[in-house]
């Protein structure tokens, strides 16, 4: 089961892709993924129902969020209304360790994304803030990475003993599936995604 764990639609302030168009692109271009997770910036989209699109295109479409911390951007999987009420998803300076604690308490997973990127990646802040507690999973393959950013992310993960995931970080349709994460078992719900991530049985993949 291959899922792109990091995508943005027009719900994100800088996203230019409609979810239907993602589905069409995946199917017409034979993109090698079974589904994707919409991780909109600084929010969780409780309103949108993509079950019809998922059925029509035979794809898994899940939702998460991308929040901002003092260590950079962080993907959150398994968002529920109780979790959403514990901290301000719209804040741009959330304490990472608190985000992780809240996620753990509400059976969710927090994973720093594009950690090799300057300014908005975790590796750029280790010298100032030290190694944060509670991180277990980080994104080592990001479809929007430039230069050596993925290499920096992978080296950080190796050094600190983190497990890597992959996601395209797509903001336009044609970028979906550039990077993804492969799971040995089917993942069809957000709860199953959390369980699969917590099992630590997955691998990051890239087609770049």
PDB file of C-alpha atoms in Angstrom:
ATOM      1  CA  UNK A   1       0.000   0.000   0.000  1.00  0.00           C
ATOM      2  CA  UNK A   2       1.608   3.245  -1.145  1.00  0.00           C
ATOM      3  CA  UNK A   3       0.372   6.600   0.142  1.00  0.00           C
ATOM      4  CA  UNK A   4       1.618  10.102  -0.527  1.00  0.00           C
ATOM      5  CA  UNK A   5       1.585  11.444   3.041  1.00  0.00           C
ATOM      6  CA  UNK A   6       2.034  15.150   2.283  1.00  0.00           C
ATOM      7  CA  UNK A   7      -0.217  17.010  -0.164  1.00  0.00           C
ATOM      8  CA  UNK A   8      -1.994  20.370  -0.308  1.00  0.00           C
ATOM      9  CA  UNK A   9      -5.185  21.367  -2.077  1.00  0.00           C
ATOM     10  CA  UNK A  10      -6.773  24.766  -2.685  1.00  0.00           C
ATOM     11  CA  UNK A  11      -7.798  24.624   0.988  1.00  0.00           C
ATOM     12  CA  UNK A  12      -4.208  25.639   1.782  1.00  0.00           C
ATOM     13  CA  UNK A  13      -3.367  29.292   1.229  1.00  0.00           C
ATOM     14  CA  UNK A  14      -0.645  28.417  -1.287  1.00  0.00           C
ATOM     15  CA  UNK A  15      -2.245  25.329  -2.798  1.00  0.00           C
ATOM     16  CA  UNK A  16      -3.406  25.381  -6.419  1.00  0.00           C
ATOM     17  CA  UNK A  17      -4.711  21.831  -6.829  1.00  0.00           C
ATOM     18  CA  UNK A  18      -8.294  20.623  -6.601  1.00  0.00           C
ATOM     19  CA  UNK A  19      -8.704  17.187  -5.061  1.00  0.00           C
ATOM     20  CA  UNK A  20     -10.626  15.890  -8.071  1.00  0.00           C
ATOM     21  CA  UNK A  21      -7.769  16.971 -10.314  1.00  0.00           C
ATOM     22  CA  UNK A  22      -5.293  15.096  -8.119  1.00  0.00           C
ATOM     23  CA  UNK A  23      -7.410  11.969  -8.569  1.00  0.00           C
ATOM     24  CA  UNK A  24      -7.617  12.444 -12.325  1.00  0.00           C
ATOM     25  CA  UNK A  25      -3.866  12.989 -12.608  1.00  0.00           C
ATOM     26  CA  UNK A  26      -3.038   9.892 -10.559  1.00  0.00           C
ATOM     27  CA  UNK A  27      -5.257   7.708 -12.715  1.00  0.00           C
ATOM     28  CA  UNK A  28      -4.531   9.142 -16.170  1.00  0.00           C
ATOM     29  CA  UNK A  29      -0.773   9.339 -15.599  1.00  0.00           C
ATOM     30  CA  UNK A  30      -0.555   5.996 -13.764  1.00  0.00           C
ATOM     31  CA  UNK A  31       1.108   7.586 -10.756  1.00  0.00           C
ATOM     32  CA  UNK A  32       2.225   4.616  -8.594  1.00  0.00           C
ATOM     33  CA  UNK A  33       0.302   5.459  -5.420  1.00  0.00           C
ATOM     34  CA  UNK A  34      -2.863   4.016  -3.883  1.00  0.00           C
ATOM     35  CA  UNK A  35      -3.925   7.267  -2.263  1.00  0.00           C
ATOM     36  CA  UNK A  36      -2.837  10.442  -0.571  1.00  0.00           C
ATOM     37  CA  UNK A  37      -3.218  12.483   2.609  1.00  0.00           C
ATOM     38  CA  UNK A  38      -4.293  16.123   2.437  1.00  0.00           C
ATOM     39  CA  UNK A  39      -2.195  17.981   5.009  1.00  0.00           C
ATOM     40  CA  UNK A  40      -3.495  21.531   4.753  1.00  0.00           C
ATOM     41  CA  UNK A  41      -1.446  24.340   6.268  1.00  0.00           C
ATOM     42  CA  UNK A  42      -2.306  25.461   9.821  1.00  0.00           C
ATOM     43  CA  UNK A  43      -5.739  23.825   9.849  1.00  0.00           C
ATOM     44  CA  UNK A  44      -7.682  20.602   9.722  1.00  0.00           C
ATOM     45  CA  UNK A  45     -10.462  20.427   7.159  1.00  0.00           C
ATOM     46  CA  UNK A  46     -13.403  18.947   9.042  1.00  0.00           C
ATOM     47  CA  UNK A  47     -15.923  20.050   6.417  1.00  0.00           C
ATOM     48  CA  UNK A  48     -14.871  18.386   3.166  1.00  0.00           C
ATOM     49  CA  UNK A  49     -16.074  14.871   2.369  1.00  0.00           C
ATOM     50  CA  UNK A  50     -13.958  13.137  -0.251  1.00  0.00           C
ATOM     51  CA  UNK A  51     -15.520   9.685   0.088  1.00  0.00           C
ATOM     52  CA  UNK A  52     -17.296  10.028  -3.257  1.00  0.00           C
ATOM     53  CA  UNK A  53     -14.091  10.910  -5.087  1.00  0.00           C
ATOM     54  CA  UNK A  54     -12.254   8.107  -3.321  1.00  0.00           C
ATOM     55  CA  UNK A  55     -14.902   5.636  -4.473  1.00  0.00           C
ATOM     56  CA  UNK A  56     -15.095   6.966  -8.034  1.00  0.00           C
ATOM     57  CA  UNK A  57     -11.332   6.846  -8.564  1.00  0.00           C
ATOM     58  CA  UNK A  58     -10.622   3.841  -6.328  1.00  0.00           C
ATOM     59  CA  UNK A  59      -8.167   5.847  -4.247  1.00  0.00           C
ATOM     60  CA  UNK A  60      -7.660   6.335  -0.528  1.00  0.00           C
ATOM     61  CA  UNK A  61      -8.085  10.008   0.380  1.00  0.00           C
ATOM     62  CA  UNK A  62      -7.277  10.893   3.975  1.00  0.00           C
ATOM     63  CA  UNK A  63      -6.797  14.146   5.848  1.00  0.00           C
ATOM     64  CA  UNK A  64      -4.167  15.478   8.215  1.00  0.00           C
ATOM     65  CA  UNK A  65      -2.594  18.857   8.917  1.00  0.00           C
ATOM     66  CA  UNK A  66       0.688  20.735   8.680  1.00  0.00           C
ATOM     67  CA  UNK A  67       1.442  22.950  11.664  1.00  0.00           C
ATOM     68  CA  UNK A  68       4.327  25.292  12.431  1.00  0.00           C
ATOM     69  CA  UNK A  69       6.633  24.997  15.432  1.00  0.00           C
ATOM     70  CA  UNK A  70       9.868  26.510  16.650  1.00  0.00           C
ATOM     71  CA  UNK A  71      11.590  23.555  14.947  1.00  0.00           C
ATOM     72  CA  UNK A  72       9.854  24.136  11.630  1.00  0.00           C
ATOM     73  CA  UNK A  73       6.855  22.497   9.990  1.00  0.00           C
ATOM     74  CA  UNK A  74       5.267  19.322  11.342  1.00  0.00           C
ATOM     75  CA  UNK A  75       2.735  16.924   9.831  1.00  0.00           C
ATOM     76  CA  UNK A  76      -0.054  15.727  12.116  1.00  0.00           C
ATOM     77  CA  UNK A  77      -1.997  12.531  11.400  1.00  0.00           C
ATOM     78  CA  UNK A  78      -5.070  11.341  13.276  1.00  0.00           C
ATOM     79  CA  UNK A  79      -6.592  14.759  13.970  1.00  0.00           C
ATOM     80  CA  UNK A  80      -9.850  14.663  15.913  1.00  0.00           C
ATOM     81  CA  UNK A  81     -12.003  17.427  17.319  1.00  0.00           C
ATOM     82  CA  UNK A  82     -10.659  16.848  20.881  1.00  0.00           C
ATOM     83  CA  UNK A  83      -7.072  17.090  19.611  1.00  0.00           C
ATOM     84  CA  UNK A  84      -7.916  20.171  17.541  1.00  0.00           C
ATOM     85  CA  UNK A  85      -9.085  21.915  20.707  1.00  0.00           C
ATOM     86  CA  UNK A  86      -5.851  21.289  22.621  1.00  0.00           C
ATOM     87  CA  UNK A  87      -3.695  23.769  20.688  1.00  0.00           C
ATOM     88  CA  UNK A  88      -4.029  26.474  18.054  1.00  0.00           C
ATOM     89  CA  UNK A  89      -3.368  24.835  14.684  1.00  0.00           C
ATOM     90  CA  UNK A  90      -3.168  28.306  13.137  1.00  0.00           C
ATOM     91  CA  UNK A  91      -0.262  29.464  15.298  1.00  0.00           C
ATOM     92  CA  UNK A  92       3.149  29.851  13.660  1.00  0.00           C
ATOM     93  CA  UNK A  93       5.200  29.268  16.797  1.00  0.00           C
ATOM     94  CA  UNK A  94       3.884  26.135  18.471  1.00  0.00           C
ATOM     95  CA  UNK A  95       6.215  24.296  20.880  1.00  0.00           C
ATOM     96  CA  UNK A  96       7.073  21.025  19.127  1.00  0.00           C
ATOM     97  CA  UNK A  97       7.344  18.982  22.301  1.00  0.00           C
ATOM     98  CA  UNK A  98       3.869  20.106  23.368  1.00  0.00           C
ATOM     99  CA  UNK A  99       2.438  19.243  19.955  1.00  0.00           C
ATOM    100  CA  UNK A 100       3.934  15.764  20.277  1.00  0.00           C
ATOM    101  CA  UNK A 101       2.570  15.369  23.815  1.00  0.00           C
ATOM    102  CA  UNK A 102      -0.926  16.386  22.706  1.00  0.00           C
ATOM    103  CA  UNK A 103      -0.763  14.015  19.759  1.00  0.00           C
ATOM    104  CA  UNK A 104       0.369  11.135  21.933  1.00  0.00           C
ATOM    105  CA  UNK A 105      -2.451  11.810  24.391  1.00  0.00           C
ATOM    106  CA  UNK A 106      -5.040  11.760  21.578  1.00  0.00           C
ATOM    107  CA  UNK A 107      -3.702   8.771  19.617  1.00  0.00           C
ATOM    108  CA  UNK A 108      -2.276  10.897  16.819  1.00  0.00           C
ATOM    109  CA  UNK A 109       1.176  11.131  15.248  1.00  0.00           C
ATOM    110  CA  UNK A 110       3.361  14.206  14.721  1.00  0.00           C
ATOM    111  CA  UNK A 111       6.200  14.043  12.189  1.00  0.00           C
ATOM    112  CA  UNK A 112       8.513  16.941  11.297  1.00  0.00           C
ATOM    113  CA  UNK A 113       8.464  17.450   7.529  1.00  0.00           C
ATOM    114  CA  UNK A 114      11.177  18.540   5.097  1.00  0.00           C
ATOM    115  CA  UNK A 115      13.603  18.646   8.060  1.00  0.00           C
ATOM    116  CA  UNK A 116      16.567  19.352   5.815  1.00  0.00           C
ATOM    117  CA  UNK A 117      15.110  22.612   4.541  1.00  0.00           C
ATOM    118  CA  UNK A 118      16.526  25.925   5.770  1.00  0.00           C
ATOM    119  CA  UNK A 119      14.360  27.926   8.190  1.00  0.00           C
ATOM    120  CA  UNK A 120      11.268  25.672   8.078  1.00  0.00           C
ATOM    121  CA  UNK A 121      13.072  22.355   8.650  1.00  0.00           C
ATOM    122  CA  UNK A 122      13.973  20.757  11.966  1.00  0.00           C
ATOM    123  CA  UNK A 123      17.696  20.366  11.268  1.00  0.00           C
ATOM    124  CA  UNK A 124      18.079  24.132  10.959  1.00  0.00           C
ATOM    125  CA  UNK A 125      17.039  24.607  14.583  1.00  0.00           C
ATOM    126  CA  UNK A 126      18.884  21.838  16.399  1.00  0.00           C
ATOM    127  CA  UNK A 127      21.895  24.004  17.207  1.00  0.00           C
ATOM    128  CA  UNK A 128      19.699  26.649  18.810  1.00  0.00           C
ATOM    129  CA  UNK A 129      17.086  24.513  20.553  1.00  0.00           C
ATOM    130  CA  UNK A 130      18.766  21.111  20.966  1.00  0.00           C
ATOM    131  CA  UNK A 131      17.236  17.743  20.114  1.00  0.00           C
ATOM    132  CA  UNK A 132      13.514  17.779  20.930  1.00  0.00           C
ATOM    133  CA  UNK A 133      11.940  15.037  23.011  1.00  0.00           C
ATOM    134  CA  UNK A 134       9.400  12.675  21.556  1.00  0.00           C
ATOM    135  CA  UNK A 135      10.236  12.748  17.853  1.00  0.00           C
ATOM    136  CA  UNK A 136      10.156   9.289  16.311  1.00  0.00           C
ATOM    137  CA  UNK A 137       9.192   9.813  12.659  1.00  0.00           C
ATOM    138  CA  UNK A 138      10.449  12.456  10.219  1.00  0.00           C
ATOM    139  CA  UNK A 139       9.966  13.053   6.511  1.00  0.00           C
ATOM    140  CA  UNK A 140      13.178  12.089   4.713  1.00  0.00           C
ATOM    141  CA  UNK A 141      11.855  12.284   1.135  1.00  0.00           C
ATOM    142  CA  UNK A 142      10.014  15.450   0.140  1.00  0.00           C
ATOM    143  CA  UNK A 143       8.921  16.107  -3.422  1.00  0.00           C
ATOM    144  CA  UNK A 144       9.654  19.809  -3.087  1.00  0.00           C
ATOM    145  CA  UNK A 145      13.183  19.440  -1.754  1.00  0.00           C
ATOM    146  CA  UNK A 146      16.052  21.188  -3.473  1.00  0.00           C
ATOM    147  CA  UNK A 147      19.730  20.390  -3.633  1.00  0.00           C
ATOM    148  CA  UNK A 148      20.891  18.327  -0.673  1.00  0.00           C
ATOM    149  CA  UNK A 149      17.831  18.906   1.548  1.00  0.00           C
ATOM    150  CA  UNK A 150      16.710  15.263   1.480  1.00  0.00           C
ATOM    151  CA  UNK A 151      20.269  14.123   2.128  1.00  0.00           C
ATOM    152  CA  UNK A 152      20.430  16.413   5.160  1.00  0.00           C
ATOM    153  CA  UNK A 153      17.105  15.011   6.368  1.00  0.00           C
ATOM    154  CA  UNK A 154      18.240  11.403   5.929  1.00  0.00           C
ATOM    155  CA  UNK A 155      21.538  12.071   7.692  1.00  0.00           C
ATOM    156  CA  UNK A 156      19.721  13.678  10.615  1.00  0.00           C
ATOM    157  CA  UNK A 157      17.337  10.723  10.818  1.00  0.00           C
ATOM    158  CA  UNK A 158      20.235   8.259  10.823  1.00  0.00           C
ATOM    159  CA  UNK A 159      22.121  10.184  13.484  1.00  0.00           C
ATOM    160  CA  UNK A 160      19.143  10.571  15.810  1.00  0.00           C
ATOM    161  CA  UNK A 161      17.547   7.187  15.184  1.00  0.00           C
ATOM    162  CA  UNK A 162      14.376   8.410  13.484  1.00  0.00           C
ATOM    163  CA  UNK A 163      12.245   6.484  11.005  1.00  0.00           C
ATOM    164  CA  UNK A 164      11.617   8.091   7.623  1.00  0.00           C
ATOM    165  CA  UNK A 165       8.440   8.737   5.677  1.00  0.00           C
ATOM    166  CA  UNK A 166       7.963  10.255   2.230  1.00  0.00           C
ATOM    167  CA  UNK A 167       5.515  12.747   0.774  1.00  0.00           C
ATOM    168  CA  UNK A 168       5.353  14.897  -2.337  1.00  0.00           C
ATOM    169  CA  UNK A 169       4.497  18.180  -0.575  1.00  0.00           C
ATOM    170  CA  UNK A 170       2.534  18.816  -3.760  1.00  0.00           C
ATOM    171  CA  UNK A 171       0.829  22.164  -4.204  1.00  0.00           C
ATOM    172  CA  UNK A 172       0.096  21.616  -7.881  1.00  0.00           C
ATOM    173  CA  UNK A 173      -1.439  18.565  -9.508  1.00  0.00           C
ATOM    174  CA  UNK A 174       1.571  17.345 -11.446  1.00  0.00           C
ATOM    175  CA  UNK A 175       3.748  16.961  -8.343  1.00  0.00           C
ATOM    176  CA  UNK A 176       1.645  14.374  -6.538  1.00  0.00           C
ATOM    177  CA  UNK A 177       3.360  11.044  -5.921  1.00  0.00           C
ATOM    178  CA  UNK A 178       6.933  12.277  -6.350  1.00  0.00           C
ATOM    179  CA  UNK A 179       7.627  10.829  -2.907  1.00  0.00           C
ATOM    180  CA  UNK A 180       5.477   8.519  -0.813  1.00  0.00           C
ATOM    181  CA  UNK A 181       5.427   5.899   1.932  1.00  0.00           C
ATOM    182  CA  UNK A 182       4.907   2.168   1.459  1.00  0.00           C
ATOM    183  CA  UNK A 183       3.020   0.122   4.068  1.00  0.00           C
ATOM    184  CA  UNK A 184       2.839  -3.695   4.155  1.00  0.00           C
ATOM    185  CA  UNK A 185      -0.884  -3.710   4.980  1.00  0.00           C
ATOM    186  CA  UNK A 186      -3.891  -1.754   3.638  1.00  0.00           C
ATOM    187  CA  UNK A 187      -4.462   1.697   5.115  1.00  0.00           C
ATOM    188  CA  UNK A 188      -7.930   3.077   4.397  1.00  0.00           C
ATOM    189  CA  UNK A 189      -8.775   5.345   7.351  1.00  0.00           C
ATOM    190  CA  UNK A 190      -6.992   7.976   9.406  1.00  0.00           C
ATOM    191  CA  UNK A 191      -7.077   5.645  12.418  1.00  0.00           C
ATOM    192  CA  UNK A 192      -5.452   2.897  10.374  1.00  0.00           C
ATOM    193  CA  UNK A 193      -2.813   5.352   9.197  1.00  0.00           C
ATOM    194  CA  UNK A 194      -1.953   6.248  12.785  1.00  0.00           C
ATOM    195  CA  UNK A 195      -1.741   2.572  13.711  1.00  0.00           C
ATOM    196  CA  UNK A 196       0.447   1.840  10.686  1.00  0.00           C
ATOM    197  CA  UNK A 197       2.814   4.689  11.549  1.00  0.00           C
ATOM    198  CA  UNK A 198       3.005   3.626  15.177  1.00  0.00           C
ATOM    199  CA  UNK A 199       3.820   0.067  14.092  1.00  0.00           C
ATOM    200  CA  UNK A 200       6.963   1.500  12.465  1.00  0.00           C
ATOM    201  CA  UNK A 201       6.572  -0.945   9.586  1.00  0.00           C
ATOM    202  CA  UNK A 202       6.879   1.246   6.519  1.00  0.00           C
ATOM    203  CA  UNK A 203       9.478   2.713   4.208  1.00  0.00           C
ATOM    204  CA  UNK A 204       9.912   6.023   2.446  1.00  0.00           C
ATOM    205  CA  UNK A 205      10.135   5.880  -1.341  1.00  0.00           C
ATOM    206  CA  UNK A 206      10.878   8.430  -4.055  1.00  0.00           C
ATOM    207  CA  UNK A 207      10.540   8.540  -7.815  1.00  0.00           C
ATOM    208  CA  UNK A 208      12.607  11.688  -8.233  1.00  0.00           C
TER     209      UNK A 208
END
